[in-house]
mmCIF file of C-alpha atoms in Angstrom:
data_model
loop_
_atom_site.group_PDB
_atom_site.id
_atom_site.type_symbol
_atom_site.label_atom_id
_atom_site.label_comp_id
_atom_site.label_asym_id
_atom_site.label_seq_id
_atom_site.Cartn_x
_atom_site.Cartn_y
_atom_site.Cartn_z
ATOM 1 C CA MET X 1 59.829 147.313 8.615
ATOM 2 C CA LEU X 2 60.838 144.636 10.397
ATOM 3 C CA HIS X 3 60.786 144.309 13.669
ATOM 4 C CA ARG X 4 63.745 141.478 15.258
ATOM 5 C CA PRO X 5 62.672 139.322 17.584
ATOM 6 C CA LYS X 6 65.066 138.337 20.472
ATOM 7 C CA ILE X 7 67.198 135.226 19.674
ATOM 8 C CA GLN X 8 65.984 133.021 22.068
ATOM 9 C CA HIS X 9 67.426 128.953 20.357
ATOM 10 C CA CYS X 10 69.639 128.303 17.735
ATOM 11 C CA LYS X 11 68.935 128.045 13.763
ATOM 12 C CA THR X 12 71.300 125.443 13.707
ATOM 13 C CA CYS X 13 69.852 122.910 16.524
ATOM 14 C CA GLY X 14 66.743 125.078 18.317
ATOM 15 C CA ALA X 15 68.131 124.233 21.340
ATOM 16 C CA ALA X 16 67.959 127.738 23.802
ATOM 17 C CA VAL X 17 71.082 129.969 23.768
ATOM 18 C CA ALA X 18 73.121 131.658 26.495
ATOM 19 C CA TYR X 19 73.564 135.438 26.110
ATOM 20 C CA ARG X 20 77.508 135.519 26.447
ATOM 21 C CA LEU X 21 80.987 135.719 26.231
ATOM 22 C CA PRO X 22 82.496 133.619 23.207
ATOM 23 C CA ASP X 23 85.382 131.973 23.472
ATOM 24 C CA ASP X 24 87.311 133.176 21.015
ATOM 25 C CA GLY X 25 88.499 136.761 22.066
ATOM 26 C CA ASP X 26 85.377 138.344 20.769
ATOM 27 C CA THR X 27 84.945 141.648 23.188
ATOM 28 C CA LYS X 28 80.331 141.660 22.409
ATOM 29 C CA GLU X 29 77.732 138.946 24.277
ATOM 30 C CA ARG X 30 76.350 137.179 21.450
ATOM 31 C CA ALA X 31 73.546 134.336 21.509
ATOM 32 C CA VAL X 32 75.413 130.818 21.278
ATOM 33 C CA CYS X 33 73.661 127.881 21.892
ATOM 34 C CA THR X 34 73.769 125.957 24.790
ATOM 35 C CA ALA X 35 73.903 122.338 22.688
ATOM 36 C CA CYS X 36 75.676 122.908 18.920
ATOM 37 C CA HIS X 37 76.942 126.726 20.549
ATOM 38 C CA THR X 38 76.717 128.446 16.748
ATOM 39 C CA ILE X 39 77.042 131.808 17.704
ATOM 40 C CA HIS X 40 74.606 133.982 16.264
ATOM 41 C CA TYR X 41 75.157 137.363 15.630
ATOM 42 C CA GLU X 42 72.511 140.546 15.125
ATOM 43 C CA ASN X 43 74.013 143.011 12.523
ATOM 44 C CA PRO X 44 72.159 146.379 11.178
ATOM 45 C CA LEU X 45 70.789 146.055 8.038
ATOM 46 C CA ASN X 46 70.106 148.320 4.544
ATOM 47 C CA VAL X 47 67.104 150.635 3.759
ATOM 48 C CA VAL X 48 68.081 151.156 0.077
ATOM 49 C CA GLY X 49 65.240 153.240 -2.070
ATOM 50 C CA THR X 50 65.568 156.382 -4.361
ATOM 51 C CA VAL X 51 63.695 159.780 -4.692
ATOM 52 C CA PRO X 52 62.460 159.624 -8.666
ATOM 53 C CA VAL X 53 62.503 163.190 -9.630
ATOM 54 C CA TRP X 54 60.044 164.723 -12.802
ATOM 55 C CA GLY X 55 61.062 167.743 -13.503
ATOM 56 C CA ASN X 56 60.661 169.580 -10.089
ATOM 57 C CA LYS X 57 58.397 167.337 -8.973
ATOM 58 C CA VAL X 58 59.572 164.099 -6.412
ATOM 59 C CA LEU X 59 57.655 161.208 -6.078
ATOM 60 C CA LEU X 60 56.449 160.294 -2.892
ATOM 61 C CA CYS X 61 54.165 156.506 -1.965
ATOM 62 C CA LYS X 62 51.550 156.833 0.907
ATOM 63 C CA ARG X 63 51.925 153.668 2.782
ATOM 64 C CA ASN X 64 49.347 150.933 2.666
ATOM 65 C CA ILE X 65 51.196 148.637 5.834
ATOM 66 C CA GLU X 66 52.405 148.880 9.457
ATOM 67 C CA PRO X 67 54.293 151.109 10.883
ATOM 68 C CA ARG X 68 53.621 154.125 9.505
ATOM 69 C CA LEU X 69 49.883 153.373 7.563
ATOM 70 C CA GLY X 70 49.044 156.919 5.258
ATOM 71 C CA LYS X 71 52.023 158.335 6.311
ATOM 72 C CA TRP X 72 54.075 159.499 3.367
ATOM 73 C CA THR X 73 57.843 157.577 2.294
ATOM 74 C CA LEU X 74 60.100 157.203 -0.736
ATOM 75 C CA PRO X 75 60.098 154.059 -2.467
ATOM 76 C CA ALA X 76 62.579 152.089 -0.220
ATOM 77 C CA GLY X 77 62.933 148.952 1.885
ATOM 78 C CA PHE X 78 65.114 146.088 2.793
ATOM 79 C CA MET X 79 67.658 145.563 0.304
ATOM 80 C CA GLU X 80 67.679 141.397 -0.645
ATOM 81 C CA LEU X 81 70.223 138.706 -0.518
ATOM 82 C CA GLY X 82 71.939 138.825 -4.141
ATOM 83 C CA GLU X 83 71.250 142.603 -4.805
ATOM 84 C CA THR X 84 73.280 145.224 -4.800
ATOM 85 C CA VAL X 85 72.526 148.436 -2.858
ATOM 86 C CA ALA X 86 71.709 150.868 -6.059
ATOM 87 C CA GLU X 87 69.834 147.405 -7.314
ATOM 88 C CA GLY X 88 67.529 146.859 -4.106
ATOM 89 C CA ALA X 89 66.865 150.108 -5.030
ATOM 90 C CA ALA X 90 65.184 150.367 -8.640
ATOM 91 C CA ARG X 91 63.425 146.986 -6.904
ATOM 92 C CA GLU X 92 61.831 149.448 -4.208
ATOM 93 C CA THR X 93 60.882 151.730 -6.371
ATOM 94 C CA THR X 94 59.596 148.945 -8.946
ATOM 95 C CA GLU X 95 57.464 147.032 -6.095
ATOM 96 C CA GLU X 96 56.496 150.215 -4.523
ATOM 97 C CA ALA X 97 55.534 153.251 -7.093
ATOM 98 C CA GLY X 98 55.513 150.713 -10.479
ATOM 99 C CA ALA X 99 57.252 153.295 -11.553
ATOM 100 C CA GLN X 100 59.444 153.776 -15.000
ATOM 101 C CA PHE X 101 63.335 155.278 -14.033
ATOM 102 C CA GLU X 102 67.178 155.621 -15.297
ATOM 103 C CA MET X 103 68.818 155.160 -11.895
ATOM 104 C CA GLN X 104 71.048 158.001 -11.052
ATOM 105 C CA GLU X 105 73.797 158.672 -8.104
ATOM 106 C CA LEU X 106 73.609 157.683 -4.374
ATOM 107 C CA PHE X 107 72.360 161.518 -2.555
ATOM 108 C CA SER X 108 72.408 160.272 1.148
ATOM 109 C CA MET X 109 73.861 157.431 3.314
ATOM 110 C CA MET X 110 72.475 158.238 6.929
ATOM 111 C CA ASN X 111 72.788 155.965 9.765
ATOM 112 C CA VAL X 112 70.450 155.522 12.061
ATOM 113 C CA VAL X 113 71.817 153.555 14.996
ATOM 114 C CA ARG X 114 68.752 153.269 17.360
ATOM 115 C CA VAL X 115 67.005 151.056 15.276
ATOM 116 C CA GLY X 116 70.914 149.129 13.715
ATOM 117 C CA GLN X 117 70.375 150.400 9.548
ATOM 118 C CA VAL X 118 71.583 152.255 7.358
ATOM 119 C CA HIS X 119 69.391 154.004 4.920
ATOM 120 C CA PHE X 120 71.065 154.124 0.878
ATOM 121 C CA PHE X 121 69.314 156.804 -1.901
ATOM 122 C CA TYR X 122 70.095 157.640 -5.608
ATOM 123 C CA ARG X 123 68.272 159.518 -7.596
ATOM 124 C CA ALA X 124 65.862 158.169 -10.308
ATOM 125 C CA ARG X 125 65.038 160.801 -12.911
ATOM 126 C CA LEU X 126 61.249 159.517 -14.054
ATOM 127 C CA THR X 127 60.472 158.089 -17.151
ATOM 128 C CA SER X 128 57.279 158.056 -17.076
ATOM 129 C CA ASP X 129 54.566 159.827 -14.726
ATOM 130 C CA VAL X 130 52.577 157.142 -14.989
ATOM 131 C CA PHE X 131 52.328 155.143 -12.064
ATOM 132 C CA ASP X 132 51.902 151.392 -10.899
ATOM 133 C CA PRO X 133 51.961 151.082 -7.024
ATOM 134 C CA GLY X 134 52.326 147.788 -5.510
ATOM 135 C CA HIS X 135 50.282 145.968 -2.424
ATOM 136 C CA GLU X 136 52.276 148.592 0.085
ATOM 137 C CA THR X 137 51.558 151.730 -1.550
ATOM 138 C CA MET X 138 48.372 153.419 -1.161
ATOM 139 C CA GLU X 139 48.727 156.258 -3.463
ATOM 140 C CA ALA X 140 51.918 157.269 -5.727
ATOM 141 C CA ARG X 141 51.888 160.789 -6.990
ATOM 142 C CA LEU X 142 54.468 163.408 -7.699
ATOM 143 C CA PHE X 143 54.651 166.452 -5.168
ATOM 144 C CA ALA X 144 56.780 169.803 -6.012
ATOM 145 C CA GLU X 145 59.151 171.407 -2.700
ATOM 146 C CA GLU X 146 56.432 173.791 -1.728
ATOM 147 C CA ASP X 147 53.380 171.047 -1.929
ATOM 148 C CA ILE X 148 55.101 168.523 0.294
ATOM 149 C CA PRO X 149 52.886 166.614 3.310
ATOM 150 C CA TRP X 150 56.238 167.361 5.508
ATOM 151 C CA ASP X 151 54.138 166.534 9.075
ATOM 152 C CA GLU X 152 53.001 163.349 6.818
ATOM 153 C CA ILE X 153 56.239 161.800 5.135
ATOM 154 C CA ALA X 154 56.871 158.160 8.220
ATOM 155 C CA PHE X 155 60.421 157.830 8.229
ATOM 156 C CA ARG X 156 63.295 160.989 9.563
ATOM 157 C CA THR X 157 65.720 159.710 6.796
ATOM 158 C CA VAL X 158 62.477 160.304 4.156
ATOM 159 C CA LYS X 159 62.515 163.651 5.154
ATOM 160 C CA GLU X 160 66.031 164.286 5.196
ATOM 161 C CA THR X 161 66.887 163.277 1.784
ATOM 162 C CA LEU X 162 64.226 165.076 0.377
ATOM 163 C CA GLN X 163 65.632 168.696 2.282
ATOM 164 C CA HIS X 164 68.678 168.159 1.151
ATOM 165 C CA TYR X 165 67.184 167.178 -2.274
ATOM 166 C CA PHE X 166 65.254 170.468 -3.215
ATOM 167 C CA ALA X 167 68.743 172.406 -1.595
ATOM 168 C CA ASP X 168 70.603 170.371 -3.339
ATOM 169 C CA ALA X 169 68.492 171.392 -6.866
ATOM 170 C CA LYS X 170 68.158 174.981 -6.222
ATOM 171 C CA ALA X 171 71.814 175.109 -5.834
ATOM 172 C CA GLN X 172 71.914 172.994 -9.637
ATOM 173 C CA GLN X 173 74.182 170.557 -7.306
ATOM 174 C CA PHE X 174 73.885 167.728 -6.239
ATOM 175 C CA THR X 175 76.205 165.512 -3.371
ATOM 176 C CA LEU X 176 76.505 162.938 -0.953
ATOM 177 C CA HIS X 177 74.887 163.459 1.686
ATOM 178 C CA GLN X 178 75.853 161.931 4.910
ATOM 179 C CA ILE X 179 73.667 162.163 8.505
ATOM 180 C CA ASP X 180 73.799 160.465 11.370
ATOM 181 C CA ILE X 181 70.162 160.134 13.262
ATOM 182 C CA VAL X 182 70.385 160.456 16.217
ATOM 183 C CA MET W 1 84.738 136.490 8.071
ATOM 184 C CA LEU W 2 81.607 135.292 9.407
ATOM 185 C CA HIS W 3 79.760 131.840 7.426
ATOM 186 C CA ARG W 4 75.966 131.641 7.694
ATOM 187 C CA PRO W 5 74.482 128.170 8.377
ATOM 188 C CA LYS W 6 71.101 127.755 6.564
ATOM 189 C CA ILE W 7 68.433 128.365 9.625
ATOM 190 C CA GLN W 8 67.061 124.937 9.652
ATOM 191 C CA HIS W 9 64.886 125.926 13.573
ATOM 192 C CA CYS W 10 63.263 129.467 14.628
ATOM 193 C CA LYS W 11 64.547 131.959 16.509
ATOM 194 C CA THR W 12 61.986 132.149 18.609
ATOM 195 C CA CYS W 13 60.559 128.849 19.387
ATOM 196 C CA GLY W 14 62.529 126.526 18.565
ATOM 197 C CA ALA W 15 60.550 124.557 15.902
ATOM 198 C CA ALA W 16 61.991 123.454 12.575
ATOM 199 C CA VAL W 17 61.334 126.083 9.558
ATOM 200 C CA ALA W 18 60.292 125.451 6.381
ATOM 201 C CA TYR W 19 61.209 127.881 2.878
ATOM 202 C CA ARG W 20 58.117 129.074 0.961
ATOM 203 C CA LEU W 21 56.667 132.161 0.713
ATOM 204 C CA PRO W 22 55.179 134.195 3.497
ATOM 205 C CA ASP W 23 51.528 134.922 3.684
ATOM 206 C CA ASP W 24 52.009 137.710 3.642
ATOM 207 C CA GLY W 25 52.361 139.085 -0.822
ATOM 208 C CA ASP W 26 56.038 138.555 -0.277
ATOM 209 C CA THR W 27 58.118 137.467 -3.070
ATOM 210 C CA LYS W 28 60.380 136.117 -1.164
ATOM 211 C CA GLU W 29 61.155 132.835 0.186
ATOM 212 C CA ARG W 30 61.690 133.259 3.701
ATOM 213 C CA ALA W 31 62.707 131.247 6.595
ATOM 214 C CA VAL W 32 59.014 130.414 7.970
ATOM 215 C CA CYS W 33 58.299 128.874 11.494
ATOM 216 C CA THR W 34 56.110 125.297 10.959
ATOM 217 C CA ALA W 35 54.314 126.097 14.800
ATOM 218 C CA CYS W 36 54.751 130.195 15.766
ATOM 219 C CA HIS W 37 54.866 130.432 11.911
ATOM 220 C CA THR W 38 57.480 133.986 12.427
ATOM 221 C CA ILE W 39 59.474 134.512 9.425
ATOM 222 C CA HIS W 40 62.855 135.577 9.528
ATOM 223 C CA TYR W 41 64.646 137.022 6.526
ATOM 224 C CA GLU W 42 68.344 137.089 5.884
ATOM 225 C CA ASN W 43 69.462 140.427 4.370
ATOM 226 C CA PRO W 44 73.539 141.909 3.755
ATOM 227 C CA LEU W 45 76.188 142.792 5.758
ATOM 228 C CA ASN W 46 78.209 145.936 6.388
ATOM 229 C CA VAL W 47 81.718 145.168 6.627
ATOM 230 C CA VAL W 48 83.580 148.325 7.549
ATOM 231 C CA GLY W 49 86.580 149.439 7.439
ATOM 232 C CA THR W 50 89.985 151.936 6.547
ATOM 233 C CA VAL W 51 92.473 153.238 4.736
ATOM 234 C CA PRO W 52 95.202 153.758 7.436
ATOM 235 C CA VAL W 53 97.745 156.189 5.426
ATOM 236 C CA TRP W 54 100.955 157.223 7.052
ATOM 237 C CA GLY W 55 102.708 159.657 4.451
ATOM 238 C CA ASN W 56 102.766 157.802 1.459
ATOM 239 C CA LYS W 57 101.911 154.398 3.568
ATOM 240 C CA VAL W 58 99.269 151.914 4.082
ATOM 241 C CA LEU W 59 99.413 150.409 6.985
ATOM 242 C CA LEU W 60 98.657 146.549 6.267
ATOM 243 C CA CYS W 61 97.354 143.562 8.477
ATOM 244 C CA LYS W 62 98.730 140.368 8.803
ATOM 245 C CA ARG W 63 95.824 138.142 9.188
ATOM 246 C CA ASN W 64 96.018 135.742 12.539
ATOM 247 C CA ILE W 65 92.874 134.094 11.424
ATOM 248 C CA GLU W 66 91.100 132.544 9.065
ATOM 249 C CA PRO W 67 89.823 132.714 6.490
ATOM 250 C CA ARG W 68 92.946 134.022 4.351
ATOM 251 C CA LEU W 69 95.456 133.202 7.505
ATOM 252 C CA GLY W 70 98.710 134.440 6.667
ATOM 253 C CA LYS W 71 97.335 136.969 4.369
ATOM 254 C CA TRP W 72 97.351 141.102 3.778
ATOM 255 C CA THR W 73 94.527 142.705 4.401
ATOM 256 C CA LEU W 74 92.852 146.312 5.465
ATOM 257 C CA PRO W 75 91.512 146.248 9.585
ATOM 258 C CA ALA W 76 88.307 145.949 8.783
ATOM 259 C CA GLY W 77 84.977 143.577 10.527
ATOM 260 C CA PHE W 78 81.414 143.224 10.375
ATOM 261 C CA MET W 79 78.865 146.653 11.373
ATOM 262 C CA GLU W 80 78.364 145.998 14.878
ATOM 263 C CA LEU W 81 74.880 146.849 15.946
ATOM 264 C CA GLY W 82 74.758 150.556 18.134
ATOM 265 C CA GLU W 83 77.499 152.003 15.782
ATOM 266 C CA THR W 84 77.592 154.191 12.213
ATOM 267 C CA VAL W 85 80.051 153.111 9.371
ATOM 268 C CA ALA W 86 82.673 155.292 10.387
ATOM 269 C CA GLU W 87 82.460 154.237 13.710
ATOM 270 C CA GLY W 88 82.341 150.698 13.079
ATOM 271 C CA ALA W 89 86.068 150.863 10.536
ATOM 272 C CA ALA W 90 87.085 153.004 13.677
ATOM 273 C CA ARG W 91 86.284 150.461 16.199
ATOM 274 C CA GLU W 92 88.262 147.856 13.129
ATOM 275 C CA THR W 93 91.316 149.614 13.297
ATOM 276 C CA THR W 94 91.702 150.340 16.572
ATOM 277 C CA GLU W 95 90.995 146.429 17.209
ATOM 278 C CA GLU W 96 92.790 145.077 14.548
ATOM 279 C CA ALA W 97 96.042 147.407 14.199
ATOM 280 C CA GLY W 98 95.767 149.078 18.172
ATOM 281 C CA ALA W 99 96.763 152.016 15.349
ATOM 282 C CA GLN W 100 96.220 156.237 16.628
ATOM 283 C CA PHE W 101 94.652 157.585 13.844
ATOM 284 C CA GLU W 102 92.035 160.373 12.221
ATOM 285 C CA MET W 103 88.909 159.266 10.445
ATOM 286 C CA GLN W 104 88.443 161.233 6.836
ATOM 287 C CA GLU W 105 86.648 160.861 3.693
ATOM 288 C CA LEU W 106 84.484 157.442 3.645
ATOM 289 C CA PHE W 107 86.102 156.336 -0.406
ATOM 290 C CA SER W 108 84.864 153.165 -0.942
ATOM 291 C CA MET W 109 81.790 151.362 -1.629
ATOM 292 C CA MET W 110 82.065 147.678 -3.009
ATOM 293 C CA ASN W 111 79.119 145.369 -3.248
ATOM 294 C CA VAL W 112 80.124 141.698 -3.248
ATOM 295 C CA VAL W 113 76.543 140.293 -3.895
ATOM 296 C CA ARG W 114 77.616 136.571 -3.591
ATOM 297 C CA VAL W 115 78.567 136.799 -0.372
ATOM 298 C CA GLY W 116 75.985 139.030 0.393
ATOM 299 C CA GLN W 117 77.836 141.788 1.573
ATOM 300 C CA VAL W 118 78.408 146.096 1.346
ATOM 301 C CA HIS W 119 82.827 147.024 2.107
ATOM 302 C CA PHE W 120 83.256 150.653 2.540
ATOM 303 C CA PHE W 121 86.218 151.191 3.663
ATOM 304 C CA TYR W 122 87.500 155.068 5.046
ATOM 305 C CA ARG W 123 90.786 156.814 4.685
ATOM 306 C CA ALA W 124 92.279 157.582 8.145
ATOM 307 C CA ARG W 125 95.854 159.493 8.948
ATOM 308 C CA LEU W 126 97.119 158.157 10.699
ATOM 309 C CA THR W 127 99.045 160.425 13.931
ATOM 310 C CA SER W 128 101.624 157.632 15.138
ATOM 311 C CA ASP W 129 103.567 154.916 13.143
ATOM 312 C CA VAL W 130 103.171 152.413 16.802
ATOM 313 C CA PHE W 131 100.948 149.798 16.798
ATOM 314 C CA ASP W 132 99.222 147.430 18.625
ATOM 315 C CA PRO W 133 97.822 144.582 17.367
ATOM 316 C CA GLY W 134 94.663 142.971 18.997
ATOM 317 C CA HIS W 135 95.228 139.186 18.304
ATOM 318 C CA GLU W 136 93.471 139.165 15.193
ATOM 319 C CA THR W 137 96.618 140.128 13.346
ATOM 320 C CA MET W 138 100.575 138.595 13.048
ATOM 321 C CA GLU W 139 101.891 141.662 12.396
ATOM 322 C CA ALA W 140 100.742 145.062 11.698
ATOM 323 C CA ARG W 141 103.248 147.336 8.879
ATOM 324 C CA LEU W 142 103.804 150.319 6.383
ATOM 325 C CA PHE W 143 103.761 149.751 3.124
ATOM 326 C CA ALA W 144 105.374 152.055 0.203
ATOM 327 C CA GLU W 145 103.689 151.536 -3.162
ATOM 328 C CA GLU W 146 106.067 149.312 -4.449
ATOM 329 C CA ASP W 147 106.079 147.167 -1.481
ATOM 330 C CA ILE W 148 102.459 146.816 -1.209
ATOM 331 C CA PRO W 149 102.662 142.262 -1.540
ATOM 332 C CA TRP W 150 99.585 142.075 -4.331
ATOM 333 C CA ASP W 151 99.646 138.845 -4.333
ATOM 334 C CA GLU W 152 99.572 138.056 -0.821
ATOM 335 C CA ILE W 153 96.014 140.397 -0.342
ATOM 336 C CA ALA W 154 93.398 138.725 1.877
ATOM 337 C CA PHE W 155 90.516 139.949 -0.024
ATOM 338 C CA ARG W 156 89.544 142.010 -3.482
ATOM 339 C CA THR W 157 88.075 144.487 -2.134
ATOM 340 C CA VAL W 158 90.617 145.903 -0.111
ATOM 341 C CA LYS W 159 93.809 144.947 -3.302
ATOM 342 C CA GLU W 160 90.508 146.920 -5.173
ATOM 343 C CA THR W 161 90.624 149.644 -2.912
ATOM 344 C CA LEU W 162 94.490 150.251 -2.066
ATOM 345 C CA GLN W 163 94.147 150.266 -5.746
ATOM 346 C CA HIS W 164 92.684 153.126 -6.551
ATOM 347 C CA TYR W 165 94.118 154.783 -2.451
ATOM 348 C CA PHE W 166 97.415 155.090 -4.651
ATOM 349 C CA ALA W 167 96.695 155.807 -7.567
ATOM 350 C CA ASP W 168 93.566 159.314 -6.009
ATOM 351 C CA ALA W 169 97.345 159.464 -4.278
ATOM 352 C CA LYS W 170 98.920 159.992 -7.245
ATOM 353 C CA ALA W 171 95.795 162.585 -8.170
ATOM 354 C CA GLN W 172 96.084 164.159 -6.096
ATOM 355 C CA GLN W 173 92.036 164.168 -5.399
ATOM 356 C CA PHE W 174 90.287 161.402 -3.263
ATOM 357 C CA THR W 175 87.297 160.293 -4.510
ATOM 358 C CA LEU W 176 83.797 158.038 -3.181
ATOM 359 C CA HIS W 177 84.761 154.818 -5.380
ATOM 360 C CA GLN W 178 81.923 152.685 -5.978
ATOM 361 C CA ILE W 179 82.336 149.512 -7.550
ATOM 362 C CA ASP W 180 80.560 146.154 -7.304
ATOM 363 C CA ILE W 181 82.193 143.046 -7.225
ATOM 364 C CA VAL W 182 81.177 140.197 -9.245
#
């Protein structure tokens, strides 16, 4: 996932920025342009994905990119401008797994404060077990709960979402899980 | 709320950017630095707030800042780095209304695709009807449903959230409302 280089120059005029309290009553230090005085804000990013389900199995993707190259993940990525949370989750599922599916309910919403992210996973019902993964994925494969490579899961939010998914599936009742990853 | 000046210079080195497809397989045009080749991403922002409730009344804030100066809103603002969605919603409620409250459940999640935002409102139970609004608020006041200034509400997401709140309160059952504002 994308890293965030520190803001050193103004994106409007290119002059150097200084980190200080803006003059508008703001209580947080921001990167303020020393020439044109534009204030540059940095805010959390949304990561959006799905839990694609085929019978009692879940689709995982083996990462072909850093970070966590070679580890398994649910299809997910950064939400883009011009889409809803659910549309972004569907787009990532198409891009990373080449899956055929129907979107279902929002299943997990997780704050990952340390890296400034909020992760959202929707359940998705696969309508085919044939996949056509994109360049970010080495392999897309269905796993039953007992076969999930728990020690090879790429991200904590994916592991938590999978654990809640199988627990809810067993209970035959799905709820929205709101979790803070600390 | 904040507007987004178009990226014209690299925030790392200050050189001019060009909008093009990056070389990493990305399918969207990005601002790419012509000197150091840093790729600059722009993503949706989260706006977080509360529906603060006192008996059958809801707390609204009259805006003392643009946009929508003088219009009424629920306390809300941009989620910051270093906080969860709920912590941001609580912070905005403190900053804009100076209210005393207990946070409750997530109540609405609304995609505002046109402006690249996702809005989240939590219900909050006020523990005092005395408020101490900050500089962004002219006045903080409690309104029963029949007194809500519907034509003077600052934002569409606030109006939708209020409408759903009073409907759910009447039905004595609160659910999470997921809405796409088009």
